[in-house]
Tab-separated table of C-alpha atoms in Angstrom:
chain	number	residue	atom	x	y	z
A	1	UNK	CA	0.000	0.000	0.000
A	2	UNK	CA	2.860	2.401	0.809
A	3	UNK	CA	4.459	1.575	-2.516
A	4	UNK	CA	1.237	2.447	-4.389
A	5	UNK	CA	0.972	5.815	-2.613
A	6	UNK	CA	4.596	6.618	-3.513
A	7	UNK	CA	3.941	5.865	-7.180
A	8	UNK	CA	0.795	8.052	-7.183
A	9	UNK	CA	2.644	10.993	-5.601
A	10	UNK	CA	5.447	10.650	-8.139
A	11	UNK	CA	2.968	10.740	-11.021
A	12	UNK	CA	1.313	13.849	-9.602
A	13	UNK	CA	4.707	15.537	-9.242
A	14	UNK	CA	5.675	14.735	-12.823
A	15	UNK	CA	2.309	16.070	-14.065
A	16	UNK	CA	2.759	19.345	-12.180
A	17	UNK	CA	6.319	19.700	-13.401
A	18	UNK	CA	5.221	19.198	-17.025
A	19	UNK	CA	2.422	21.761	-16.668
A	20	UNK	CA	4.831	24.288	-15.157
A	21	UNK	CA	7.352	23.781	-17.952
A	22	UNK	CA	4.635	24.201	-20.614
A	23	UNK	CA	3.514	27.455	-18.999
A	24	UNK	CA	7.063	28.814	-19.074
A	25	UNK	CA	7.425	27.915	-22.760
A	26	UNK	CA	4.131	29.646	-23.669
A	27	UNK	CA	5.023	32.760	-21.670
A	28	UNK	CA	8.420	32.946	-23.346
A	29	UNK	CA	6.807	32.621	-26.790
A	30	UNK	CA	4.321	35.409	-26.000
A	31	UNK	CA	7.095	37.730	-24.809
A	32	UNK	CA	9.127	36.987	-27.934
A	33	UNK	CA	6.158	37.785	-30.203
A	34	UNK	CA	5.450	41.025	-28.339
A	35	UNK	CA	9.080	42.073	-28.556
A	36	UNK	CA	9.126	41.350	-32.288
A	37	UNK	CA	5.966	43.418	-32.813
A	38	UNK	CA	7.270	46.364	-30.796
A	39	UNK	CA	10.553	46.302	-32.676
A	40	UNK	CA	8.924	46.674	-36.120
A	41	UNK	CA	10.221	50.036	-37.411
A	42	UNK	CA	7.941	52.745	-38.822
A	43	UNK	CA	8.981	53.299	-42.463
A	44	UNK	CA	10.489	56.643	-43.432
A	45	UNK	CA	8.554	58.596	-46.092
A	46	UNK	CA	9.797	58.322	-49.669
A	47	UNK	CA	6.932	60.044	-51.465
A	48	UNK	CA	3.864	62.268	-51.135
A	49	UNK	CA	0.411	61.940	-52.710
A	50	UNK	CA	-2.085	64.813	-52.686
A	51	UNK	CA	-5.841	65.000	-53.292
A	52	UNK	CA	-8.031	68.115	-53.615
A	53	UNK	CA	-11.765	67.984	-52.891
A	54	UNK	CA	-14.800	69.943	-51.749
A	55	UNK	CA	-17.963	68.887	-49.952
A	56	UNK	CA	-20.418	68.182	-52.783
A	57	UNK	CA	-22.964	66.267	-50.727
A	58	UNK	CA	-26.451	66.222	-52.224
A	59	UNK	CA	-25.379	67.040	-55.778
A	60	UNK	CA	-26.281	64.409	-58.354
A	61	UNK	CA	-24.806	63.507	-61.714
A	62	UNK	CA	-21.192	63.769	-62.850
A	63	UNK	CA	-19.922	66.082	-60.119
A	64	UNK	CA	-16.228	67.107	-60.177
A	65	UNK	CA	-14.166	66.384	-57.075
A	66	UNK	CA	-13.631	70.147	-56.677
A	67	UNK	CA	-16.381	72.754	-57.009
A	68	UNK	CA	-14.848	76.008	-55.806
A	69	UNK	CA	-14.635	79.671	-56.724
A	70	UNK	CA	-11.524	81.831	-56.383
A	71	UNK	CA	-10.678	82.240	-52.706
A	72	UNK	CA	-13.159	79.653	-51.416
A	73	UNK	CA	-11.965	76.731	-49.247
A	74	UNK	CA	-10.710	73.498	-50.787
A	75	UNK	CA	-9.677	70.426	-48.787
A	76	UNK	CA	-6.160	69.146	-49.442
A	77	UNK	CA	-5.397	65.625	-48.223
A	78	UNK	CA	-1.700	64.743	-47.986
A	79	UNK	CA	-0.648	61.091	-47.616
A	80	UNK	CA	2.883	59.786	-47.178
A	81	UNK	CA	4.194	56.659	-48.874
A	82	UNK	CA	4.921	53.833	-48.339
A	83	UNK	CA	1.859	52.861	-46.312
A	84	UNK	CA	2.228	53.781	-42.643
A	85	UNK	CA	5.203	56.094	-43.213
A	86	UNK	CA	5.501	59.126	-40.926
A	87	UNK	CA	7.898	61.975	-40.229
A	88	UNK	CA	9.795	61.800	-36.922
A	89	UNK	CA	9.202	65.523	-36.360
A	90	UNK	CA	6.584	67.998	-37.576
A	91	UNK	CA	7.588	68.851	-41.152
A	92	UNK	CA	6.801	71.938	-43.234
A	93	UNK	CA	5.401	71.270	-46.706
A	94	UNK	CA	5.456	73.833	-49.524
A	95	UNK	CA	2.275	74.276	-51.606
A	96	UNK	CA	2.665	75.604	-55.153
A	97	UNK	CA	0.255	76.081	-58.052
A	98	UNK	CA	0.712	75.064	-61.663
A	99	UNK	CA	-1.569	74.588	-64.655
A	100	UNK	CA	-1.894	71.676	-67.028
A	101	UNK	CA	-1.220	74.237	-69.757
A	102	UNK	CA	0.104	77.762	-69.314
A	103	UNK	CA	1.098	79.942	-66.380
A	104	UNK	CA	-1.158	80.139	-63.305
A	105	UNK	CA	-2.887	83.460	-62.698
A	106	UNK	CA	-3.223	82.826	-58.972
A	107	UNK	CA	-1.466	81.405	-55.946
A	108	UNK	CA	-2.241	78.838	-53.271
A	109	UNK	CA	-3.091	80.118	-49.808
A	110	UNK	CA	-1.520	79.201	-47.433
A	111	UNK	CA	1.837	78.650	-49.113
A	112	UNK	CA	2.908	76.097	-46.506
A	113	UNK	CA	1.284	73.570	-44.159
A	114	UNK	CA	2.744	71.657	-41.220
A	115	UNK	CA	2.548	67.862	-41.407
A	116	UNK	CA	2.366	66.555	-37.811
A	117	UNK	CA	4.941	64.063	-36.549
A	118	UNK	CA	3.797	60.442	-36.428
A	119	UNK	CA	0.988	61.051	-38.945
A	120	UNK	CA	0.621	59.199	-42.241
A	121	UNK	CA	-2.242	61.262	-43.683
A	122	UNK	CA	-3.659	64.700	-42.857
A	123	UNK	CA	-6.196	67.086	-44.396
A	124	UNK	CA	-5.655	70.850	-44.646
A	125	UNK	CA	-7.764	73.778	-45.878
A	126	UNK	CA	-6.454	75.829	-48.791
A	127	UNK	CA	-7.722	78.168	-51.514
A	128	UNK	CA	-6.637	79.396	-54.945
A	129	UNK	CA	-6.751	83.118	-55.604
A	130	UNK	CA	-7.818	83.352	-59.269
A	131	UNK	CA	-10.230	81.944	-61.843
A	132	UNK	CA	-8.254	79.315	-63.753
A	133	UNK	CA	-8.675	76.038	-65.611
A	134	UNK	CA	-6.567	72.934	-65.021
A	135	UNK	CA	-5.101	73.959	-61.660
A	136	UNK	CA	-2.756	71.509	-59.923
A	137	UNK	CA	-1.342	71.938	-56.433
A	138	UNK	CA	2.132	70.588	-55.774
A	139	UNK	CA	3.173	69.428	-52.298
A	140	UNK	CA	6.861	69.107	-51.373
A	141	UNK	CA	9.002	69.013	-48.253
A	142	UNK	CA	10.345	72.533	-47.648
A	143	UNK	CA	13.986	72.733	-48.660
A	144	UNK	CA	16.564	73.318	-45.937
A	145	UNK	CA	19.564	73.888	-48.161
A	146	UNK	CA	19.560	70.537	-49.906
A	147	UNK	CA	16.915	68.636	-51.883
A	148	UNK	CA	14.649	66.365	-49.872
A	149	UNK	CA	14.764	62.611	-50.476
A	150	UNK	CA	10.935	62.581	-50.361
A	151	UNK	CA	9.421	62.719	-53.858
A	152	UNK	CA	6.886	65.599	-54.142
A	153	UNK	CA	3.232	64.968	-54.963
A	154	UNK	CA	0.643	66.831	-57.018
A	155	UNK	CA	-3.148	66.886	-57.108
A	156	UNK	CA	-5.227	65.969	-60.118
A	157	UNK	CA	-6.187	69.055	-62.116
A	158	UNK	CA	-9.337	71.003	-61.284
A	159	UNK	CA	-11.028	74.229	-62.398
A	160	UNK	CA	-11.411	77.238	-60.112
A	161	UNK	CA	-14.688	78.927	-61.005
A	162	UNK	CA	-15.850	82.512	-61.414
A	163	UNK	CA	-19.392	81.780	-60.261
A	164	UNK	CA	-20.971	78.818	-58.501
A	165	UNK	CA	-24.680	78.708	-57.793
A	166	UNK	CA	-26.150	75.797	-55.860
A	167	UNK	CA	-29.882	75.242	-55.471
A	168	UNK	CA	-32.371	72.658	-54.131
A	169	UNK	CA	-34.465	70.478	-56.382
A	170	UNK	CA	-37.531	72.389	-55.168
A	171	UNK	CA	-36.315	75.821	-56.385
A	172	UNK	CA	-39.380	77.435	-58.044
A	173	UNK	CA	-37.188	79.224	-60.615
A	174	UNK	CA	-36.526	75.879	-62.298
A	175	UNK	CA	-39.949	75.980	-63.958
A	176	UNK	CA	-39.328	79.322	-65.674
A	177	UNK	CA	-35.536	79.440	-65.881
A	178	UNK	CA	-32.768	79.437	-63.282
A	179	UNK	CA	-29.886	81.609	-64.434
A	180	UNK	CA	-26.197	81.742	-63.593
A	181	UNK	CA	-24.279	84.964	-64.165
A	182	UNK	CA	-25.127	88.563	-63.387
A	183	UNK	CA	-28.694	89.767	-63.966
A	184	UNK	CA	-29.753	86.123	-63.819
A	185	UNK	CA	-28.483	85.685	-67.417
A	186	UNK	CA	-31.158	87.969	-68.884
A	187	UNK	CA	-30.602	90.449	-71.729
A	188	UNK	CA	-29.227	92.851	-69.111
A	189	UNK	CA	-26.296	90.522	-68.385
A	190	UNK	CA	-22.796	91.857	-69.036
A	191	UNK	CA	-21.231	88.405	-68.774
A	192	UNK	CA	-19.255	87.077	-71.726
A	193	UNK	CA	-21.049	83.819	-71.042
A	194	UNK	CA	-23.989	82.805	-68.874
A	195	UNK	CA	-26.657	80.139	-68.773
A	196	UNK	CA	-30.267	79.388	-67.908
A	197	UNK	CA	-31.577	76.045	-66.697
A	198	UNK	CA	-35.217	75.014	-67.146
A	199	UNK	CA	-36.421	71.800	-65.503
A	200	UNK	CA	-40.193	72.029	-65.246
A	201	UNK	CA	-40.427	68.624	-63.548
A	202	UNK	CA	-37.489	69.105	-61.190
A	203	UNK	CA	-34.790	66.461	-60.751
A	204	UNK	CA	-34.106	63.406	-58.614
A	205	UNK	CA	-31.098	64.479	-56.520
A	206	UNK	CA	-31.320	66.714	-53.449
A	207	UNK	CA	-29.553	69.660	-55.043
A	208	UNK	CA	-27.916	70.959	-58.190
A	209	UNK	CA	-25.261	73.466	-59.210
A	210	UNK	CA	-24.595	75.878	-62.055
A	211	UNK	CA	-21.177	77.388	-62.650
A	212	UNK	CA	-19.215	79.786	-64.831
A	213	UNK	CA	-15.496	79.312	-65.352
A	214	UNK	CA	-12.688	80.941	-67.286
A	215	UNK	CA	-13.154	81.313	-71.032
A	216	UNK	CA	-10.215	79.789	-72.877
């Protein structure tokens, strides 16, 4: 009987020892995985992408990404590449205007924005000072005596308008003629171009827009 009890206690001891060893192995594996995850470096930026947009909610049809007049706010979203890349410190970015064809008549305001440290993507407010077609906004790291290793980015082209008139689908002028341009685009208008929209049965979307741009 004593011999049987000794064997039973030995088996219990071996079982506890095995469980303890397994726990140590699992804990060590978890610590190793956590250390590996924490050690993964944040990539340094090598390039910039830029997107311009405005809030066009409610407008139906083929709506451009940017519907803005000279001096009105435009959202500029700046994203660093590769994915997840960030600057170690807050970094000044230069904003410059160009045209798809020709010389820009206006400038971007502000001329610089500050990209926060540890941020992969940020959105800023900007405007363009003149009526122009095919505007592109370039974004580049501000030079500090030598060229930056980060490749600059540039927005897709967009038009900056002279006049932008938005209206609801219930606007009563739609039945007789909704004009864009001075004097509501009547014979008294001094505009080089203007327009009148007649939709006697309205339209499906919540709102609409009429615009005048630069004649080229």
